[in-house]
PDB file of C-alpha atoms and ligand atoms in Angstrom:
ATOM      1  CA  MET H   6      27.319  -5.620  11.276  1.00 45.00           C
ATOM      2  CA  THR H   7      25.222  -2.769  10.266  1.00 47.00           C
ATOM      3  CA  GLU H   8      22.709  -1.451  12.138  1.00 51.00           C
ATOM      4  CA  THR H   9      20.213  -2.280   9.081  1.00 48.00           C
ATOM      5  CA  THR H  10      21.648  -5.664   8.747  1.00 61.00           C
ATOM      6  CA  ASN H  11      19.174  -7.607  10.976  1.00 83.00           C
ATOM      7  CA  LYS H  12      15.920  -5.803  10.210  1.00 95.00           C
ATOM      8  CA  PRO H  13      12.911  -7.388   7.974  1.00 97.00           C
ATOM      9  CA  THR H  14      12.773  -5.760   4.614  1.00 98.00           C
ATOM     10  CA  ILE H  15      10.338  -4.804   2.789  1.00 98.00           C
ATOM     11  CA  VAL H  16       9.603  -2.906  -1.002  1.00 98.00           C
ATOM     12  CA  ILE H  17       6.993  -0.369  -1.272  1.00 99.00           C
ATOM     13  CA  ILE H  18       4.926  -0.444  -4.443  1.00 98.00           C
ATOM     14  CA  ILE H  19       3.570   3.152  -5.617  1.00 98.00           C
ATOM     15  CA  SER H  20       1.442   4.841  -8.858  1.00 98.00           C
ATOM     16  CA  GLY H  21       1.505   8.201  -7.559  1.00 97.00           C
ATOM     17  CA  ARG H  22       2.117  10.568  -4.936  1.00 97.00           C
ATOM     18  CA  GLY H  23       3.423   8.317  -2.861  1.00 98.00           C
ATOM     19  CA  SER H  24       2.279  10.304   0.700  1.00 98.00           C
ATOM     20  CA  ASN H  25       1.490   6.824   2.207  1.00 98.00           C
ATOM     21  CA  MET H  26       4.954   5.551   1.411  1.00 98.00           C
ATOM     22  CA  VAL H  27       6.364   8.873   3.723  1.00 98.00           C
ATOM     23  CA  SER H  28       4.974   8.241   6.373  1.00 98.00           C
ATOM     24  CA  ILE H  29       6.518   4.659   6.446  1.00 98.00           C
ATOM     25  CA  LEU H  30       9.720   6.172   5.986  1.00 98.00           C
ATOM     26  CA  ASP H  31       8.938   9.090   8.078  1.00 98.00           C
ATOM     27  CA  ALA H  32       7.806   6.820  11.047  1.00 98.00           C
ATOM     28  CA  ILE H  33      11.678   3.966  10.335  1.00 98.00           C
ATOM     29  CA  ASN H  34      13.301   7.467  10.479  1.00 97.00           C
ATOM     30  CA  VAL H  35      12.033   8.105  14.130  1.00 98.00           C
ATOM     31  CA  GLY H  36      12.545   4.481  15.356  1.00 97.00           C
ATOM     32  CA  GLU H  37       8.949   3.835  15.266  1.00 97.00           C
ATOM     33  CA  LEU H  38       9.119   0.598  12.504  1.00 98.00           C
ATOM     34  CA  ALA H  39      12.148  -1.332  12.172  1.00 97.00           C
ATOM     35  CA  VAL H  40      11.808  -2.311   8.889  1.00 98.00           C
ATOM     36  CA  THR H  41      14.651  -1.374   5.613  1.00 98.00           C
ATOM     37  CA  VAL H  42      12.601  -0.182   2.614  1.00 98.00           C
ATOM     38  CA  ALA H  43      14.832  -2.646  -0.247  1.00 98.00           C
ATOM     39  CA  ALA H  44      13.465  -0.515  -2.587  1.00 98.00           C
ATOM     40  CA  VAL H  45      10.165   1.374  -4.134  1.00 98.00           C
ATOM     41  CA  ILE H  46       8.723   0.476  -7.439  1.00 98.00           C
ATOM     42  CA  SER H  47       6.643   2.668  -9.407  1.00 98.00           C
ATOM     43  CA  ASN H  48       4.584   1.840 -12.633  1.00 98.00           C
ATOM     44  CA  ARG H  49       4.426   5.240 -13.650  1.00 98.00           C
ATOM     45  CA  ALA H  50       7.876   7.543 -14.168  1.00 97.00           C
ATOM     46  CA  ASP H  51       6.154  10.724 -13.340  1.00 97.00           C
ATOM     47  CA  ALA H  52       4.974   9.446  -9.639  1.00 98.00           C
ATOM     48  CA  ALA H  53       5.876  12.401  -7.352  1.00 98.00           C
ATOM     49  CA  GLY H  54       6.001   9.466  -4.577  1.00 98.00           C
ATOM     50  CA  ILE H  55       9.271   8.320  -6.557  1.00 98.00           C
ATOM     51  CA  GLN H  56      11.244  11.528  -6.528  1.00 97.00           C
ATOM     52  CA  LEU H  57      10.091  11.600  -2.661  1.00 98.00           C
ATOM     53  CA  ALA H  58      12.393   8.254  -2.326  1.00 98.00           C
ATOM     54  CA  GLN H  59      15.220   8.886  -4.463  1.00 98.00           C
ATOM     55  CA  GLN H  60      15.223  12.205  -1.792  1.00 97.00           C
ATOM     56  CA  ALA H  61      15.195   9.699   0.793  1.00 97.00           C
ATOM     57  CA  ASN H  62      17.520   7.428  -0.641  1.00 97.00           C
ATOM     58  CA  ILE H  63      16.099   4.976  -1.209  1.00 98.00           C
ATOM     59  CA  PRO H  64      16.467   2.707  -4.416  1.00 98.00           C
ATOM     60  CA  THR H  65      13.573   3.133  -7.038  1.00 98.00           C
ATOM     61  CA  THR H  66      12.700   1.436 -10.226  1.00 98.00           C
ATOM     62  CA  VAL H  67      10.156   2.233 -12.869  1.00 98.00           C
ATOM     63  CA  ILE H  68       8.551  -1.092 -14.390  1.00 98.00           C
ATOM     64  CA  ASP H  69       5.993   1.056 -16.860  1.00 98.00           C
ATOM     65  CA  HIS H  70       2.986  -1.169 -17.482  1.00 98.00           C
ATOM     66  CA  GLU H  71       2.274   0.562 -20.916  1.00 97.00           C
ATOM     67  CA  ALA H  72       5.591  -1.401 -21.994  1.00 98.00           C
ATOM     68  CA  PHE H  73       4.251  -4.586 -22.084  1.00 98.00           C
ATOM     69  CA  ALA H  74       1.480  -6.256 -24.191  1.00 98.00           C
ATOM     70  CA  SER H  75      -0.373  -7.680 -21.173  1.00 98.00           C
ATOM     71  CA  ARG H  76      -1.010  -7.622 -17.763  1.00 97.00           C
ATOM     72  CA  GLU H  77       0.561 -11.382 -17.626  1.00 98.00           C
ATOM     73  CA  LEU H  78       3.815  -9.795 -18.521  1.00 98.00           C
ATOM     74  CA  PHE H  79       4.234  -6.624 -16.718  1.00 98.00           C
ATOM     75  CA  ASP H  80       3.189  -8.870 -13.444  1.00 98.00           C
ATOM     76  CA  GLN H  81       6.132 -10.877 -14.225  1.00 98.00           C
ATOM     77  CA  ALA H  82       8.350  -8.255 -14.872  1.00 98.00           C
ATOM     78  CA  MET H  83       7.479  -6.465 -11.224  1.00 98.00           C
ATOM     79  CA  LEU H  84       7.884 -10.397  -9.681  1.00 98.00           C
ATOM     80  CA  LYS H  85      11.013 -10.698 -11.002  1.00 98.00           C
ATOM     81  CA  GLU H  86      12.161  -7.123  -9.915  1.00 98.00           C
ATOM     82  CA  ILE H  87      10.526  -7.685  -6.330  1.00 98.00           C
ATOM     83  CA  ASP H  88      12.145 -10.919  -5.793  1.00 98.00           C
ATOM     84  CA  LYS H  89      15.879  -9.451  -6.357  1.00 98.00           C
ATOM     85  CA  TYR H  90      15.159  -8.454  -2.917  1.00 98.00           C
ATOM     86  CA  SER H  91      13.397 -11.117  -1.151  1.00 98.00           C
ATOM     87  CA  PRO H  92      11.265  -8.914   0.990  1.00 98.00           C
ATOM     88  CA  HIS H  93       9.166 -10.344   3.893  1.00 97.00           C
ATOM     89  CA  LEU H  94       6.250  -7.562   3.125  1.00 98.00           C
ATOM     90  CA  VAL H  95       5.514  -6.401  -0.379  1.00 98.00           C
ATOM     91  CA  VAL H  96       3.504  -3.191   0.691  1.00 99.00           C
ATOM     92  CA  LEU H  97       0.921  -1.543  -2.126  1.00 98.00           C
ATOM     93  CA  ALA H  98       0.709   2.087  -1.564  1.00 98.00           C
ATOM     94  CA  GLY H  99      -1.474   3.528  -3.834  1.00 97.00           C
ATOM     95  CA  PHE H 100      -0.673   1.146  -6.422  1.00 97.00           C
ATOM     96  CA  MET H 101      -3.519   1.834  -8.795  1.00 95.00           C
ATOM     97  CA  ARG H 102      -3.147  -1.287 -10.887  1.00 96.00           C
ATOM     98  CA  ILE H 103      -4.793  -4.998 -11.022  1.00 95.00           C
ATOM     99  CA  LEU H 104      -2.686  -7.784  -9.801  1.00 97.00           C
ATOM    100  CA  THR H 105      -3.311 -10.845 -11.563  1.00 97.00           C
ATOM    101  CA  LYS H 106      -3.583 -14.170  -9.555  1.00 98.00           C
ATOM    102  CA  GLU H 107       0.209 -15.152 -10.523  1.00 98.00           C
ATOM    103  CA  PHE H 108       1.813 -12.229  -8.631  1.00 98.00           C
ATOM    104  CA  VAL H 109      -0.704 -12.430  -5.707  1.00 98.00           C
ATOM    105  CA  ASP H 110       0.000 -15.988  -5.107  1.00 98.00           C
ATOM    106  CA  HIS H 111       3.857 -16.063  -5.347  1.00 98.00           C
ATOM    107  CA  PHE H 112       3.009 -13.317  -2.966  1.00 98.00           C
ATOM    108  CA  ALA H 113       0.698 -14.913  -0.917  1.00 97.00           C
ATOM    109  CA  GLY H 114       0.548 -13.912   2.844  1.00 96.00           C
ATOM    110  CA  LYS H 115       3.902 -11.226   2.468  1.00 97.00           C
ATOM    111  CA  LEU H 116       1.496  -8.813   0.050  1.00 98.00           C
ATOM    112  CA  ILE H 117      -0.179  -5.797   2.073  1.00 98.00           C
ATOM    113  CA  ASN H 118      -2.375  -2.873   0.415  1.00 98.00           C
ATOM    114  CA  ILE H 119      -4.286   0.024   1.979  1.00 98.00           C
ATOM    115  CA  HIS H 120      -7.607   0.873   1.579  1.00 98.00           C
ATOM    116  CA  PRO H 121      -9.486   3.812   1.712  1.00 98.00           C
ATOM    117  CA  SER H 122     -12.712   2.294   3.423  1.00 98.00           C
ATOM    118  CA  LEU H 123     -13.677   0.466   6.337  1.00 98.00           C
ATOM    119  CA  LEU H 124     -13.616  -3.374   4.685  1.00 98.00           C
ATOM    120  CA  PRO H 125     -15.393  -5.583   4.295  1.00 98.00           C
ATOM    121  CA  LYS H 126     -17.554  -2.022   2.827  1.00 98.00           C
ATOM    122  CA  PHE H 127     -16.651  -0.007  -0.528  1.00 98.00           C
ATOM    123  CA  LYS H 128     -13.860  -1.722  -2.158  1.00 98.00           C
ATOM    124  CA  GLY H 129     -12.665  -0.113  -5.359  1.00 97.00           C
ATOM    125  CA  LEU H 130     -13.120   3.563  -6.454  1.00 96.00           C
ATOM    126  CA  ASN H 131     -14.251   6.775  -5.055  1.00 98.00           C
ATOM    127  CA  THR H 132     -14.718   5.410  -1.708  1.00 98.00           C
ATOM    128  CA  HIS H 133     -15.407   8.496  -0.130  1.00 98.00           C
ATOM    129  CA  GLN H 134     -18.302   9.524  -2.176  1.00 98.00           C
ATOM    130  CA  ARG H 135     -19.648   6.335  -1.857  1.00 98.00           C
ATOM    131  CA  ALA H 136     -19.769   6.427   2.036  1.00 98.00           C
ATOM    132  CA  ILE H 137     -21.451   9.769   2.236  1.00 98.00           C
ATOM    133  CA  ASP H 138     -23.867   8.893  -0.243  1.00 98.00           C
ATOM    134  CA  ALA H 139     -24.546   5.647   1.785  1.00 98.00           C
ATOM    135  CA  GLY H 140     -25.410   7.936   4.893  1.00 98.00           C
ATOM    136  CA  GLU H 141     -22.596   6.257   6.612  1.00 98.00           C
ATOM    137  CA  LYS H 142     -22.022   7.916  10.153  1.00 98.00           C
ATOM    138  CA  GLU H 143     -18.156   6.382   9.941  1.00 98.00           C
ATOM    139  CA  HIS H 144     -15.710   5.701   7.286  1.00 98.00           C
ATOM    140  CA  GLY H 145     -12.160   4.877   7.558  1.00 98.00           C
ATOM    141  CA  ALA H 146      -9.057   3.201   5.745  1.00 98.00           C
ATOM    142  CA  SER H 147      -8.399  -0.585   6.459  1.00 98.00           C
ATOM    143  CA  VAL H 148      -5.007  -2.021   5.536  1.00 98.00           C
ATOM    144  CA  HIS H 149      -5.457  -5.890   4.951  1.00 98.00           C
ATOM    145  CA  ILE H 150      -3.615  -9.067   3.223  1.00 98.00           C
ATOM    146  CA  VAL H 151      -3.730  -8.945  -0.866  1.00 98.00           C
ATOM    147  CA  THR H 152      -5.651 -11.835  -2.135  1.00 97.00           C
ATOM    148  CA  PRO H 153      -6.658 -12.541  -5.882  1.00 95.00           C
ATOM    149  CA  GLU H 154     -10.310 -10.811  -5.650  1.00 95.00           C
ATOM    150  CA  LEU H 155     -10.225  -6.896  -5.219  1.00 94.00           C
ATOM    151  CA  ASP H 156     -10.034  -5.353  -1.862  1.00 95.00           C
ATOM    152  CA  ASP H 157     -10.997  -8.646  -0.237  1.00 95.00           C
ATOM    153  CA  GLY H 158      -8.367 -10.655   2.355  1.00 94.00           C
ATOM    154  CA  THR H 159      -8.135 -10.356   6.008  1.00 97.00           C
ATOM    155  CA  VAL H 160      -7.975  -7.113   7.925  1.00 98.00           C
ATOM    156  CA  VAL H 161      -4.494  -6.295   9.405  1.00 98.00           C
ATOM    157  CA  LEU H 162      -5.694  -2.966  10.953  1.00 98.00           C
ATOM    158  CA  GLN H 163      -8.169   0.009  10.535  1.00 98.00           C
ATOM    159  CA  ALA H 164      -8.865   3.302  11.202  1.00 98.00           C
ATOM    160  CA  HIS H 165     -12.078   4.752  11.984  1.00 98.00           C
ATOM    161  CA  VAL H 166     -13.174   8.365  11.095  1.00 98.00           C
ATOM    162  CA  ALA H 167     -16.510   9.855  12.288  1.00 98.00           C
ATOM    163  CA  VAL H 168     -17.984  11.067   8.642  1.00 98.00           C
ATOM    164  CA  LEU H 169     -19.604  14.655   9.383  1.00 98.00           C
ATOM    165  CA  LYS H 170     -22.664  16.535   8.814  1.00 95.00           C
ATOM    166  CA  ASN H 171     -22.198  18.328   5.665  1.00 95.00           C
ATOM    167  CA  ASP H 172     -19.309  16.565   4.614  1.00 97.00           C
ATOM    168  CA  THR H 173     -17.613  16.804   1.243  1.00 98.00           C
ATOM    169  CA  VAL H 174     -15.220  14.251  -0.410  1.00 98.00           C
ATOM    170  CA  GLU H 175     -12.568  16.492  -0.140  1.00 98.00           C
ATOM    171  CA  ALA H 176     -12.594  17.525   3.736  1.00 98.00           C
ATOM    172  CA  LEU H 177     -13.499  13.310   4.575  1.00 98.00           C
ATOM    173  CA  ALA H 178     -10.762  11.898   2.115  1.00 98.00           C
ATOM    174  CA  ALA H 179      -8.482  14.510   3.984  1.00 98.00           C
ATOM    175  CA  ARG H 180      -9.198  13.201   7.434  1.00 98.00           C
ATOM    176  CA  VAL H 181      -9.091   9.490   6.443  1.00 98.00           C
ATOM    177  CA  LEU H 182      -5.146  10.275   5.272  1.00 98.00           C
ATOM    178  CA  GLU H 183      -4.283  11.872   8.041  1.00 98.00           C
ATOM    179  CA  GLN H 184      -5.169   8.202   9.812  1.00 98.00           C
ATOM    180  CA  GLU H 185      -3.776   6.587   6.750  1.00 98.00           C
ATOM    181  CA  HIS H 186      -0.699   7.957   7.691  1.00 98.00           C
ATOM    182  CA  LYS H 187      -0.525   6.314  11.021  1.00 98.00           C
ATOM    183  CA  LEU H 188      -2.386   3.055  10.002  1.00 98.00           C
ATOM    184  CA  TYR H 189       0.401   1.898   7.139  1.00 98.00           C
ATOM    185  CA  PRO H 190       3.788   1.726   9.875  1.00 98.00           C
ATOM    186  CA  ALA H 191       0.694  -0.092  12.497  1.00 98.00           C
ATOM    187  CA  ALA H 192       0.048  -2.600  10.144  1.00 98.00           C
ATOM    188  CA  ILE H 193       3.784  -3.573   9.064  1.00 98.00           C
ATOM    189  CA  LYS H 194       4.718  -2.974  12.531  1.00 98.00           C
ATOM    190  CA  LYS H 195       1.725  -5.724  13.806  1.00 98.00           C
ATOM    191  CA  LEU H 196       2.577  -7.900  10.344  1.00 97.00           C
ATOM    192  CA  ILE H 197       6.891  -8.262  11.252  1.00 96.00           C
ATOM    193  CA  GLU H 198       6.451  -8.040  15.019  1.00 93.00           C
ATOM    194  CA  GLU H 199       4.039 -11.116  14.569  1.00 83.00           C
ATOM    195  CA  PRO H 200       4.518 -12.815  12.157  1.00 57.00           C
ATOM    196  CA  LYS H 201       2.099 -15.114  10.273  1.00 57.00           C
ATOM    197  CA  GLU H 202       2.562 -18.837  10.756  1.00 54.00           C
TER     198      GLU H 202
HETATM  199  C1  GRF Q 311      -4.625   6.382  -0.781  1.00 95.17           C
HETATM  200  O1  GRF Q 311      -5.459   6.542  -0.058  1.00 95.17           O
HETATM  201  C2  GRF Q 311      -5.081   4.907  -0.018  1.00 95.17           C
HETATM  202  O2  GRF Q 311      -6.048   4.339   0.156  1.00 95.17           O
HETATM  203  C3  GRF Q 311      -5.281   4.257  -1.517  1.00 95.17           C
HETATM  204  O3  GRF Q 311      -4.195   4.862  -2.520  1.00 95.17           O
HETATM  205  C4  GRF Q 311      -3.500   6.274  -1.718  1.00 95.17           C
HETATM  206  C5  GRF Q 311      -2.539   6.616  -2.308  1.00 95.17           C
HETATM  207  O4  GRF Q 311      -2.123   7.436  -1.517  1.00 95.17           O
HETATM  208  N1  GRF Q 311      -4.735   3.076  -2.044  1.00 95.17           N
HETATM  209  P1  GRF Q 311      -0.581   8.010  -1.682  1.00 95.17           P
HETATM  210  O5  GRF Q 311      -0.364   8.128  -2.930  1.00 95.17           O
HETATM  211  O6  GRF Q 311       0.140   7.378  -0.696  1.00 95.17           O
HETATM  212  O7  GRF Q 311      -0.590   9.543  -1.045  1.00 95.17           O
END
């Protein structure tokens, strides 16, 4: 029996730089998280995270959404690719596409996302700017179960970050991202160790 045989598997889905993906790989490497990353899938060939995954010897696949005539067809191709690995969790880490209900329902309960706000506050984009504009004293990030409604679904874990006087979007985003990198591995660990019945 190999070391990885009995570990739960995850598939990570990205669109960009992949820093949250790297934080998950780092947590695995230092023994904080006992999962196997079966694959990293990106909808963009130029996602920096794809190269980082390859450097870490993780199987990678690019499924270019622009090659499909519709969102439904793209999601069906993604679904088929992910199903090859029968993962315990499908981990969206900076995946910048809206998913169809068909896709979300197929992975119901095992599809998770990280969002840079204290949900249910600030669903959608530009969360840091909106938190500053709203005069929030606290901001942060959430890992949540994905449901067909955007940035909805049960929150698994949140990280809180103070909004400082005269904060800039860049500074606040950097402090939130630092917390995201601890939050996502912790949330995956929680879900793996306390599976929902
Ligand atoms: C993160 O801010 C995450 O909260 C959001 O997209 C960003 C992804 O960053 N969903 P990275 O690709 O993991 O570096």
